[in-house]
């Protein structure tokens, strides 16, 4: 009996021990599982948190500058910021009242409590420093946003960004560095410089033409942000690449000259009650264009500057009597005439049933060919062209660049219009001799006359001088090829005859101390009604004539006071010429002693 009980107690004890061991094993297993879960899940959570804080932030490259020949900045990108709100964090915002303990991180508006929480509170604070911002409208935008990134202000200044930072909204509101394109000259060179779009890409003018050179390469940084904000947690930068700024481009333009040209043109339009005027200054010494302006008032970077081409390149017109220079050059080159050949020139002539007349009535005049050019006789040019074939007339117009772009590559340039000689009618074949029946722009006129100033060689024109990359390496932009059009002796005689033209206008078009070789032009052109109801007055001059340095072209449309080119565009040329002589300290001209006779 006792033995049986002892056996039962032993069995019972053993069972209890087994049960306890099983419970302990179960508890241990649960603990181990929980520990494993905590370790694994905790690690995953930590990884997830780190990943959530880690971001790749673009480091914007700065767009290169556009500078004038003196280093004056014409276009540049300046430091600006986009103000960004995290709408999710904004809805959780609770302002901290300002006390002696919280004064370094509290929020208030003009010394008073914010008076609202969430998006409304954030909006109130932001509206207090963002001028022109409605707190109510901004609060609505933040509340309705369904993402964590909302730009509420673009291109604010560093000063405004500092005011935003001082609101104590770190993690909710932050500034992203961006750039704004600014132009120093206002309306000077407006359409020539053009502008950029909202992303900073060149879309017009030189900004578009030079976009690849001006555009840099953005960099990046990979780091962890604190509390959803923009500030980097120290020591968390894991990867980065520096931004490479765009190259700077230096132009041949002298902004001082360009400014003066625009002023002279604007004053000339007022004085002569004209519709518009335009001008070009070309430097034979450097091959660069120093100025190209018109009287339009489009500010660089504006919508107008992006949508409109400069009149200097887009406006084409019959050059009028300036075209006589090309005719005389061709005939002298072909040996048909010399500048001293003698003609008796009436004021009217009829050829192939077509009648032509000079600008003023006169008795028959005994003029040399140089005299025909000086007196700008249409009749004389037709008389001299008896043995000058239509094919040759066309050939030399082409050689002087008519019907071709100037080579500057500017946006909106029109090549003008020159029909093949095979398509000329009986009248056009003669009007082309004195600058009618084809069209040019002011740049083309300048380059063509520069051929005479350059001893018969048509020079290449350039407006881009050098490119300097982000490392400071400067590369000169090569000029195009120069082309001989006429012999040096021909160019010398034509230049001489053009100086006689200038002598004719010396009372109203002169630069004291300097000789000028020039040609004026006046041509009827199509008006708004499509008929020949408008007048273009132009003047192109070489100064100094004895040692050519500058070629200056001035064109005026519908001058109601003194419509003739020599009386309207000429005086504007004189003002520009005098400025150039003083600015560049050009040596005065010696007295003229080699004039080709103009009468016999």
Coordinates of C-alpha atoms in Angstrom, one line a residue:
X1 CA 0.0 0.0 0.0
X2 CA 2.7 2.4 1.0
X3 CA 4.8 1.4 -1.9
X4 CA 1.9 2.1 -4.3
X5 CA 1.5 5.6 -2.8
X6 CA 5.2 6.3 -3.1
X7 CA 5.1 5.3 -6.7
X8 CA 2.0 7.5 -7.4
X9 CA 3.6 10.5 -5.7
X10 CA 6.8 9.9 -7.7
X11 CA 4.8 9.8 -10.9
X12 CA 2.8 12.9 -10.0
X13 CA 6.0 14.8 -9.2
X14 CA 7.6 13.7 -12.5
X15 CA 4.5 14.9 -14.4
X16 CA 4.5 18.2 -12.6
X17 CA 8.2 18.7 -13.5
X18 CA 7.6 17.8 -17.1
X19 CA 4.7 20.3 -17.2
X20 CA 6.8 23.0 -15.6
X21 CA 9.6 22.3 -18.0
X22 CA 7.2 22.4 -20.9
X23 CA 5.8 25.8 -19.7
X24 CA 9.3 27.1 -19.2
X25 CA 10.3 25.9 -22.7
X26 CA 7.2 27.5 -24.1
X27 CA 7.9 30.8 -22.4
X28 CA 11.6 30.6 -23.5
X29 CA 10.5 29.9 -27.1
X30 CA 8.1 32.8 -27.0
X31 CA 10.8 35.1 -25.6
X32 CA 13.2 34.0 -28.2
X33 CA 10.7 34.5 -31.0
X34 CA 9.8 38.0 -29.6
X35 CA 13.5 38.9 -29.3
X36 CA 14.1 37.8 -32.9
X37 CA 11.1 39.8 -34.0
X38 CA 12.3 42.8 -32.2
X39 CA 15.7 42.5 -33.6
X40 CA 14.6 41.9 -37.2
X41 CA 11.7 44.2 -37.2
X42 CA 13.6 46.9 -35.4
X43 CA 16.4 46.6 -37.9
X44 CA 13.9 46.8 -40.7
X45 CA 12.2 49.7 -39.1
X46 CA 15.5 51.5 -38.6
X47 CA 16.4 50.8 -42.2
X48 CA 13.0 52.1 -43.3
X49 CA 13.4 55.2 -41.2
X50 CA 16.8 55.9 -42.6
X51 CA 15.6 55.4 -46.2
X52 CA 12.7 57.7 -45.5
X53 CA 15.1 60.4 -44.4
X54 CA 17.6 59.9 -47.1
X55 CA 17.1 62.0 -50.2
X56 CA 19.0 62.9 -53.4
X57 CA 19.0 66.7 -53.7
X58 CA 19.9 68.4 -57.0
X59 CA 22.7 71.0 -56.8
X60 CA 21.8 73.5 -59.5
X61 CA 24.5 74.6 -62.0
X62 CA 24.5 78.3 -62.6
X63 CA 23.9 79.5 -66.2
X64 CA 26.9 81.2 -67.7
X65 CA 27.0 85.0 -68.1
X66 CA 26.8 87.1 -71.2
X67 CA 29.3 89.9 -71.2
X68 CA 30.2 92.8 -73.4
X69 CA 33.6 93.5 -74.9
X70 CA 34.6 95.5 -71.7
X71 CA 33.5 92.8 -69.3
X72 CA 30.2 94.4 -68.4
X73 CA 27.7 91.8 -67.5
X74 CA 24.7 91.9 -69.8
X75 CA 23.0 88.8 -68.6
X76 CA 23.6 86.6 -65.5
X77 CA 21.9 84.2 -63.1
X78 CA 21.5 85.4 -59.5
X79 CA 20.8 83.4 -56.3
X80 CA 17.1 82.9 -55.8
X81 CA 14.9 80.4 -53.8
X82 CA 11.7 78.5 -54.3
X83 CA 9.7 78.3 -51.0
X84 CA 8.4 74.8 -50.4
X85 CA 5.8 73.6 -47.9
X86 CA 5.2 70.0 -46.8
X87 CA 1.4 70.0 -46.6
X88 CA 1.3 66.9 -44.4
X89 CA 3.5 68.3 -41.7
X90 CA 1.7 71.7 -42.0
X91 CA -1.6 70.1 -41.0
X92 CA 0.0 68.9 -37.8
X93 CA 1.5 72.3 -36.9
X94 CA 0.9 73.8 -33.5
X95 CA 2.6 77.2 -32.9
X96 CA 4.7 77.6 -29.8
X97 CA 3.8 80.7 -27.8
X98 CA 6.7 83.0 -27.1
X99 CA 7.8 83.1 -23.5
X100 CA 11.2 83.7 -21.8
X101 CA 12.0 80.0 -22.2
X102 CA 10.8 79.5 -25.8
X103 CA 11.8 82.9 -27.3
X104 CA 14.4 81.2 -29.5
X105 CA 12.0 78.8 -31.3
X106 CA 8.5 80.3 -30.9
X107 CA 6.1 81.7 -33.5
X108 CA 4.3 85.0 -33.5
X109 CA 3.2 87.7 -35.9
X110 CA 4.0 91.3 -35.2
X111 CA 4.5 90.4 -31.5
X112 CA 1.1 88.7 -31.2
X113 CA 0.2 84.9 -31.1
X114 CA -0.4 83.2 -34.4
X115 CA -4.0 82.5 -33.5
X116 CA -4.4 79.3 -35.6
X117 CA -3.0 75.8 -35.9
X118 CA -2.4 73.5 -38.9
X119 CA -2.3 74.8 -42.4
X120 CA -4.0 78.1 -41.4
X121 CA -1.3 78.8 -38.9
X122 CA 1.5 78.1 -41.3
X123 CA -0.2 80.2 -44.0
X124 CA -0.6 83.2 -41.6
X125 CA 3.1 83.1 -40.7
X126 CA 4.2 82.8 -44.3
X127 CA 1.8 85.6 -45.5
X128 CA 3.5 87.9 -42.9
X129 CA 6.8 87.7 -44.9
X130 CA 5.8 86.9 -48.5
X131 CA 4.6 90.2 -49.9
X132 CA 1.3 90.1 -51.7
X133 CA 0.3 86.6 -50.4
X134 CA -3.2 86.0 -49.0
X135 CA -3.1 83.9 -45.8
X136 CA -6.6 82.6 -46.6
X137 CA -5.8 81.5 -50.1
X138 CA -2.5 80.0 -49.1
X139 CA -4.1 78.1 -46.3
X140 CA -6.6 76.6 -48.8
X141 CA -3.8 75.6 -51.2
X142 CA -1.9 73.8 -48.4
X143 CA -5.0 72.1 -47.0
X144 CA -6.1 70.8 -50.5
X145 CA -2.6 69.6 -51.5
X146 CA -2.4 65.8 -51.7
X147 CA 1.3 65.4 -51.7
X148 CA 4.3 66.4 -49.5
X149 CA 5.8 69.0 -51.9
X150 CA 4.1 72.3 -52.6
X151 CA 5.9 75.3 -54.1
X152 CA 4.2 78.5 -52.8
X153 CA 6.7 81.1 -54.0
X154 CA 9.2 81.1 -56.8
X155 CA 12.5 83.0 -57.2
X156 CA 12.4 84.9 -54.0
X157 CA 15.6 86.8 -52.9
X158 CA 18.0 85.5 -50.2
X159 CA 16.6 88.3 -48.0
X160 CA 13.1 86.9 -48.2
X161 CA 14.4 83.4 -47.7
X162 CA 16.1 84.4 -44.5
X163 CA 12.8 85.9 -43.3
X164 CA 11.0 82.6 -44.0
X165 CA 13.8 80.7 -42.1
X166 CA 13.3 83.0 -39.1
X167 CA 9.6 81.9 -38.8
X168 CA 10.7 78.7 -37.0
X169 CA 9.0 76.4 -39.4
X170 CA 12.0 74.2 -40.1
X171 CA 10.9 70.8 -41.4
X172 CA 7.5 72.2 -42.6
X173 CA 8.8 75.0 -44.8
X174 CA 12.1 75.3 -46.6
X175 CA 13.8 77.1 -49.5
X176 CA 15.2 75.3 -52.5
X177 CA 18.1 77.1 -54.3
X178 CA 17.4 78.2 -57.8
X179 CA 18.5 80.9 -60.2
X180 CA 16.9 83.9 -61.8
X181 CA 18.1 85.4 -65.1
X182 CA 18.6 89.1 -64.9
X183 CA 19.6 91.7 -67.5
X184 CA 21.4 94.9 -66.8
X185 CA 20.6 96.9 -69.9
X186 CA 16.8 97.1 -69.8
X187 CA 15.7 97.6 -73.4
X188 CA 19.3 97.8 -74.7
X189 CA 19.8 94.7 -77.0
X190 CA 16.4 93.4 -75.9
X191 CA 15.6 91.0 -78.7
X192 CA 19.3 90.4 -79.5
X193 CA 19.8 88.9 -76.0
X194 CA 16.3 87.3 -76.0
X195 CA 15.5 85.3 -72.9
X196 CA 15.0 82.0 -71.1
X197 CA 11.9 80.0 -70.0
X198 CA 10.8 79.1 -66.5
X199 CA 13.3 76.2 -66.4
X200 CA 16.2 78.5 -67.4
X201 CA 16.5 77.2 -71.0
X202 CA 17.3 79.8 -73.7
X203 CA 14.3 80.2 -75.9
X204 CA 15.1 83.4 -77.9
X205 CA 18.0 85.5 -79.1
X206 CA 21.5 84.9 -78.0
X207 CA 20.2 83.0 -75.0
X208 CA 18.9 80.4 -77.4
X209 CA 21.8 80.4 -79.8
X210 CA 24.3 80.0 -77.0
X211 CA 22.2 77.8 -74.8
X212 CA 24.6 74.8 -75.0
X213 CA 27.5 76.9 -74.0
X214 CA 25.7 78.8 -71.3
X215 CA 24.0 75.7 -69.7
X216 CA 25.9 73.9 -67.0
X217 CA 25.6 70.4 -65.6
X218 CA 23.7 70.0 -62.4
X219 CA 25.3 68.1 -59.5
X220 CA 23.6 66.2 -56.5
X221 CA 24.0 65.3 -52.9
X222 CA 22.6 62.2 -51.1
X223 CA 22.0 62.7 -47.4
X224 CA 19.5 62.4 -44.6
X225 CA 17.1 65.2 -43.8
X226 CA 16.0 66.0 -40.3
X227 CA 12.3 65.8 -39.4
X228 CA 11.2 66.0 -43.0
X229 CA 12.9 69.3 -43.5
X230 CA 15.6 70.5 -45.8
X231 CA 18.5 70.6 -43.4
X232 CA 21.1 67.8 -43.7
X233 CA 21.8 65.7 -40.6
X234 CA 25.5 66.1 -40.0
X235 CA 27.6 63.1 -41.0
X236 CA 24.9 61.6 -43.3
X237 CA 26.3 62.7 -46.7
X238 CA 26.8 59.5 -48.5
X239 CA 27.3 60.6 -52.2
X240 CA 27.7 63.8 -54.1
X241 CA 28.7 65.3 -57.4
X242 CA 29.7 68.9 -57.9
X243 CA 27.7 71.1 -60.3
X244 CA 29.6 72.4 -63.3
X245 CA 28.5 76.0 -64.1
X246 CA 27.9 77.0 -67.7
X247 CA 30.5 78.9 -69.7
X248 CA 30.6 82.7 -69.8
X249 CA 30.3 84.2 -73.3
X250 CA 31.9 87.6 -74.2
X251 CA 30.5 89.5 -77.1
X252 CA 32.1 92.0 -79.4
X253 CA 29.4 94.4 -78.4
X254 CA 30.5 97.5 -76.6
X255 CA 27.6 98.4 -74.3
X256 CA 28.6 102.0 -74.1
X257 CA 28.6 102.4 -77.9
X258 CA 25.3 100.4 -78.2
X259 CA 23.7 102.6 -75.5
X260 CA 24.7 105.7 -77.4
X261 CA 23.5 104.4 -80.7
X262 CA 20.1 103.6 -79.3
X263 CA 19.9 107.1 -77.8
X264 CA 20.9 108.7 -81.1
X265 CA 18.3 106.7 -83.0
X266 CA 15.6 107.5 -80.5
X267 CA 16.5 111.2 -80.7
X268 CA 16.5 111.0 -84.5
X269 CA 13.0 109.4 -84.6
X270 CA 11.7 112.3 -82.5
X271 CA 13.4 115.0 -84.5
X272 CA 12.3 113.7 -87.8
X273 CA 8.9 112.3 -86.7
X274 CA 9.8 108.8 -88.0
X275 CA 8.1 105.5 -87.3
X276 CA 11.3 103.7 -86.3
X277 CA 15.1 103.7 -86.8
X278 CA 17.9 101.2 -86.6
X279 CA 21.7 101.3 -86.6
X280 CA 24.8 99.1 -86.8
X281 CA 28.4 99.9 -85.9
X282 CA 31.1 97.6 -87.2
X283 CA 34.8 97.7 -86.3
X284 CA 37.1 96.8 -89.2
X285 CA 40.0 96.5 -86.8
X286 CA 38.5 93.6 -84.8
X287 CA 35.9 92.2 -87.2
X288 CA 33.3 92.6 -84.4
X289 CA 30.0 94.3 -84.3
X290 CA 30.1 97.0 -81.7
X291 CA 26.4 97.9 -81.7
X292 CA 23.2 96.9 -83.4
X293 CA 20.1 98.7 -82.1
X294 CA 16.7 99.9 -83.0
X295 CA 14.1 102.1 -81.4
X296 CA 11.8 99.3 -80.2
X297 CA 11.6 99.3 -76.4
X298 CA 11.6 95.6 -75.6
X299 CA 13.4 94.7 -72.4
X300 CA 15.7 91.7 -72.5
X301 CA 14.2 88.6 -70.9
X302 CA 10.6 89.9 -71.4
X303 CA 7.9 88.2 -73.4
X304 CA 8.2 90.9 -76.0
X305 CA 11.9 90.3 -76.4
X306 CA 11.3 86.5 -76.7
X307 CA 8.5 87.0 -79.3
X308 CA 10.0 89.7 -81.5
X309 CA 13.2 89.7 -83.5
X310 CA 15.4 92.8 -83.6
X311 CA 14.5 95.0 -86.6
X312 CA 18.3 95.2 -87.4
X313 CA 18.1 91.6 -88.6
X314 CA 14.4 91.2 -89.5
X315 CA 13.6 94.4 -91.4
X316 CA 14.5 94.2 -95.1
X317 CA 14.0 97.0 -97.6
X318 CA 15.3 98.4 -100.9
X319 CA 18.6 100.0 -100.1
X320 CA 18.0 102.8 -102.6
X321 CA 21.0 104.7 -103.9
X322 CA 23.4 102.8 -101.7
X323 CA 23.1 100.1 -104.3
X324 CA 24.9 102.3 -106.8
X325 CA 28.1 101.5 -104.9
X326 CA 27.7 97.8 -105.9
X327 CA 27.0 98.7 -109.5
X328 CA 30.0 101.0 -109.8
X329 CA 32.3 98.4 -108.2
X330 CA 31.2 95.7 -110.6
X331 CA 31.7 97.8 -113.7
X332 CA 35.1 99.0 -112.6
X333 CA 36.2 95.5 -111.7
X334 CA 35.0 94.2 -115.2
X335 CA 37.0 97.0 -116.9
X336 CA 33.8 98.5 -118.4
X337 CA 34.6 101.9 -117.0
X338 CA 37.0 103.9 -114.9
X339 CA 36.0 106.3 -112.2
X340 CA 37.3 109.2 -114.4
X341 CA 35.2 108.3 -117.5
X342 CA 33.2 111.2 -118.7
X343 CA 29.4 111.3 -119.2
X344 CA 26.9 114.0 -120.2
X345 CA 23.9 113.2 -118.1
X346 CA 20.4 114.5 -118.6
X347 CA 17.7 114.2 -115.8
X348 CA 15.6 111.6 -117.7
X349 CA 16.2 108.6 -119.9
X350 CA 14.1 106.0 -121.7
X351 CA 15.4 102.5 -122.3
X352 CA 13.4 99.6 -123.8
X353 CA 10.2 101.7 -123.5
X354 CA 10.8 102.3 -119.8
X355 CA 11.4 105.9 -118.5
X356 CA 13.7 106.8 -115.6
X357 CA 14.5 110.1 -113.9
X358 CA 16.8 111.6 -111.3
X359 CA 15.6 112.7 -107.9
X360 CA 15.7 116.4 -109.0
X361 CA 15.3 118.1 -112.4
X362 CA 18.5 119.4 -113.9
X363 CA 20.0 120.3 -117.2
X364 CA 22.5 118.0 -118.8
X365 CA 25.6 117.7 -116.6
X366 CA 29.1 116.8 -117.5
X367 CA 30.0 114.3 -114.8
X368 CA 32.7 111.7 -114.4
X369 CA 31.6 108.3 -113.2
X370 CA 32.7 109.4 -109.7
X371 CA 30.5 112.5 -110.3
X372 CA 27.5 110.2 -111.1
X373 CA 27.9 108.5 -107.8
X374 CA 28.4 111.8 -105.9
X375 CA 25.3 113.2 -107.4
X376 CA 23.4 109.9 -107.1
X377 CA 22.1 110.0 -110.6
X378 CA 19.8 107.1 -111.6
X379 CA 20.1 108.2 -115.3
X380 CA 23.9 108.3 -115.1
X381 CA 24.0 104.7 -113.7
X382 CA 21.8 103.5 -116.5
X383 CA 24.0 105.2 -119.1
X384 CA 27.1 103.7 -117.6
X385 CA 25.6 100.2 -117.7
X386 CA 25.2 99.9 -121.5
X387 CA 27.8 97.1 -121.7
X388 CA 27.0 95.7 -118.2
X389 CA 25.0 92.5 -118.8
X390 CA 22.1 91.4 -116.7
X391 CA 24.1 88.3 -115.6
X392 CA 27.0 90.5 -114.4
X393 CA 24.6 92.8 -112.6
X394 CA 23.2 89.8 -110.7
X395 CA 26.7 88.3 -110.2
X396 CA 28.1 91.3 -108.4
X397 CA 25.0 91.8 -106.3
X398 CA 25.5 88.3 -105.1
X399 CA 29.2 88.9 -104.5
X400 CA 28.3 91.8 -102.2
X401 CA 26.1 89.5 -100.2
X402 CA 22.6 90.5 -101.4
X403 CA 20.2 87.7 -100.8
X404 CA 22.4 86.1 -98.1
X405 CA 22.4 86.3 -94.3
X406 CA 25.1 88.3 -92.7
X407 CA 26.8 85.3 -91.1
X408 CA 26.1 86.4 -87.5
X409 CA 23.5 83.6 -87.1
X410 CA 21.1 85.9 -85.1
X411 CA 17.5 84.8 -84.5
X412 CA 15.0 86.1 -87.0
X413 CA 17.4 87.3 -89.6
X414 CA 16.0 87.7 -93.1
X415 CA 18.3 87.2 -96.0
X416 CA 16.5 89.7 -98.1
X417 CA 15.3 89.1 -101.6
X418 CA 17.2 88.9 -104.9
X419 CA 15.5 87.3 -107.9
X420 CA 17.6 85.6 -110.5
X421 CA 18.5 87.9 -113.5
X422 CA 16.6 85.4 -115.7
X423 CA 13.4 86.6 -113.9
X424 CA 14.0 90.3 -114.3
X425 CA 11.6 92.3 -116.4
X426 CA 12.7 95.2 -118.6
X427 CA 12.3 97.7 -115.7
X428 CA 13.9 95.6 -112.9
X429 CA 17.1 95.0 -114.9
X430 CA 17.7 98.7 -114.7
X431 CA 16.3 99.6 -111.2
X432 CA 18.8 97.1 -109.6
X433 CA 21.5 99.4 -110.8
X434 CA 20.4 102.0 -108.3
X435 CA 19.2 99.8 -105.4
X436 CA 15.7 99.0 -106.2
X437 CA 14.2 95.6 -107.1
X438 CA 15.9 93.7 -104.3
X439 CA 16.0 94.0 -100.5
X440 CA 18.6 93.9 -97.8
X441 CA 18.8 94.3 -94.0
X442 CA 21.1 96.8 -92.2
X443 CA 23.7 94.1 -91.3
X444 CA 24.0 93.1 -95.0
X445 CA 24.4 96.8 -96.0
X446 CA 27.1 97.2 -93.4
X447 CA 29.0 94.1 -94.5
X448 CA 28.8 95.1 -98.2
X449 CA 30.1 98.6 -97.6
X450 CA 32.8 97.2 -95.3
X451 CA 34.1 95.4 -98.4
X452 CA 35.0 98.7 -99.9
X453 CA 36.5 99.9 -96.6
X454 CA 38.5 96.6 -96.4
X455 CA 40.3 97.1 -99.8
X456 CA 37.9 95.0 -101.8
X457 CA 37.7 92.0 -99.4
X458 CA 34.3 91.2 -97.8
X459 CA 35.2 90.6 -94.1
X460 CA 33.4 88.2 -91.9
X461 CA 31.3 89.7 -89.1
X462 CA 31.2 88.4 -85.6
X463 CA 29.3 89.2 -82.5
X464 CA 30.7 86.4 -80.2
X465 CA 34.3 87.0 -79.2
X466 CA 35.3 84.4 -76.6
X467 CA 33.9 81.6 -74.4
X468 CA 35.3 81.0 -70.9
X469 CA 34.4 77.7 -69.2
X470 CA 33.8 77.0 -65.5
X471 CA 37.5 76.3 -65.0
X472 CA 38.5 79.7 -66.4
X473 CA 39.8 78.5 -69.7
X474 CA 39.1 81.0 -72.5
X475 CA 38.7 80.1 -76.1
X476 CA 38.5 82.7 -78.9
X477 CA 35.7 82.2 -81.4
X478 CA 37.3 82.1 -84.8
X479 CA 36.1 84.5 -87.5
X480 CA 34.6 83.2 -90.7
X481 CA 36.4 83.3 -94.1
X482 CA 36.9 86.6 -95.8
X483 CA 36.2 86.8 -99.5
X484 CA 37.7 89.1 -102.1
X485 CA 35.0 90.8 -104.2
X486 CA 36.9 93.4 -106.2
X487 CA 40.5 94.4 -106.6
X488 CA 42.1 96.8 -104.1
X489 CA 42.5 99.5 -106.8
X490 CA 38.8 99.3 -107.5
X491 CA 37.8 99.5 -103.9
X492 CA 40.2 102.5 -103.5
X493 CA 38.5 104.4 -106.4
X494 CA 35.0 103.6 -105.1
X495 CA 36.0 104.8 -101.6
X496 CA 37.3 108.0 -103.2
X497 CA 34.0 108.6 -105.0
X498 CA 32.1 107.9 -101.8
X499 CA 34.2 110.5 -100.0
X500 CA 33.0 113.0 -102.6
X501 CA 29.4 112.0 -101.8
X502 CA 30.1 112.9 -98.2
X503 CA 31.6 116.2 -99.2
X504 CA 28.2 117.0 -100.8
X505 CA 26.5 116.7 -97.4
X506 CA 29.3 118.2 -95.3
X507 CA 27.2 121.1 -94.0
X508 CA 24.8 118.8 -92.3
X509 CA 26.7 115.5 -92.0
X510 CA 30.2 116.0 -90.7
X511 CA 32.6 115.0 -87.9
X512 CA 35.1 117.8 -87.4
X513 CA 38.6 116.7 -88.0
X514 CA 37.7 113.4 -89.8
X515 CA 37.1 112.5 -93.4
X516 CA 34.0 110.4 -94.2
X517 CA 33.2 108.2 -97.2
X518 CA 29.5 107.5 -97.5
X519 CA 26.4 106.9 -99.5
X520 CA 22.8 107.9 -98.8
X521 CA 19.7 106.2 -100.0
X522 CA 16.0 106.9 -100.2
X523 CA 13.5 104.3 -101.4
X524 CA 9.8 103.8 -101.7
X525 CA 8.7 100.7 -99.9
X526 CA 5.4 98.9 -99.2
X527 CA 3.3 100.5 -96.5
X528 CA 0.7 99.0 -94.3
X529 CA -1.7 98.9 -97.3
X530 CA 0.8 96.9 -99.4
X531 CA 1.3 99.8 -101.8
X532 CA 4.5 101.9 -102.2
X533 CA 3.4 104.5 -99.6
X534 CA 6.3 104.4 -97.2
X535 CA 9.8 105.8 -97.4
X536 CA 13.0 104.2 -96.1
X537 CA 15.9 106.7 -95.6
X538 CA 19.4 105.3 -95.1
X539 CA 23.0 106.3 -94.8
X540 CA 26.1 104.2 -94.5
X541 CA 29.4 105.7 -93.9
X542 CA 33.1 104.8 -93.4
X543 CA 35.1 106.8 -90.9
X544 CA 37.8 107.9 -91.1
X545 CA 37.8 107.6 -94.9
X546 CA 41.6 108.0 -95.1
X547 CA 42.2 105.1 -92.7
X548 CA 39.0 103.1 -92.5
X549 CA 38.2 101.9 -89.0
X550 CA 34.4 101.9 -88.6
X551 CA 31.4 101.3 -90.8
X552 CA 28.2 102.8 -89.5
X553 CA 24.7 102.2 -91.0
X554 CA 21.6 104.2 -90.0
X555 CA 18.1 103.5 -91.4
X556 CA 14.9 105.4 -90.7
X557 CA 11.3 104.6 -91.7
X558 CA 8.8 107.2 -92.8
X559 CA 10.6 110.3 -91.6
X560 CA 8.0 113.1 -92.0
X561 CA 10.6 115.8 -91.6
X562 CA 13.5 115.6 -94.2
X563 CA 12.7 112.1 -95.7
X564 CA 15.9 112.0 -97.8
X565 CA 18.5 109.7 -96.4
X566 CA 21.2 112.3 -96.3
X567 CA 19.0 114.7 -94.4
X568 CA 17.5 112.3 -91.8
X569 CA 19.7 109.2 -91.3
X570 CA 22.9 111.2 -92.2
X571 CA 22.9 113.5 -89.1
X572 CA 22.3 110.5 -86.8
X573 CA 25.4 108.9 -88.4
X574 CA 27.4 112.0 -87.7
X575 CA 26.5 111.9 -84.0
X576 CA 27.5 108.3 -83.7
X577 CA 30.7 108.9 -85.7
X578 CA 31.8 111.8 -83.5
X579 CA 31.2 109.6 -80.4
X580 CA 33.3 106.8 -81.9
X581 CA 36.2 109.1 -82.7
X582 CA 36.3 110.4 -79.2
X583 CA 35.8 107.1 -77.4
X584 CA 38.5 105.3 -79.3
X585 CA 40.8 108.3 -79.6
X586 CA 41.2 108.0 -83.3
X587 CA 43.8 110.2 -84.9
X588 CA 42.4 113.1 -87.0
X589 CA 42.4 112.9 -90.8
X590 CA 44.9 114.7 -93.0
X591 CA 43.6 117.1 -95.6
X592 CA 42.2 115.4 -98.7
X593 CA 44.5 115.8 -101.7
X594 CA 43.6 112.9 -104.0
X595 CA 40.0 113.5 -104.9
X596 CA 39.0 112.0 -108.3
X597 CA 37.4 114.7 -110.5
X598 CA 33.7 114.6 -110.4
X599 CA 33.1 117.1 -113.3
X600 CA 34.7 117.7 -116.7

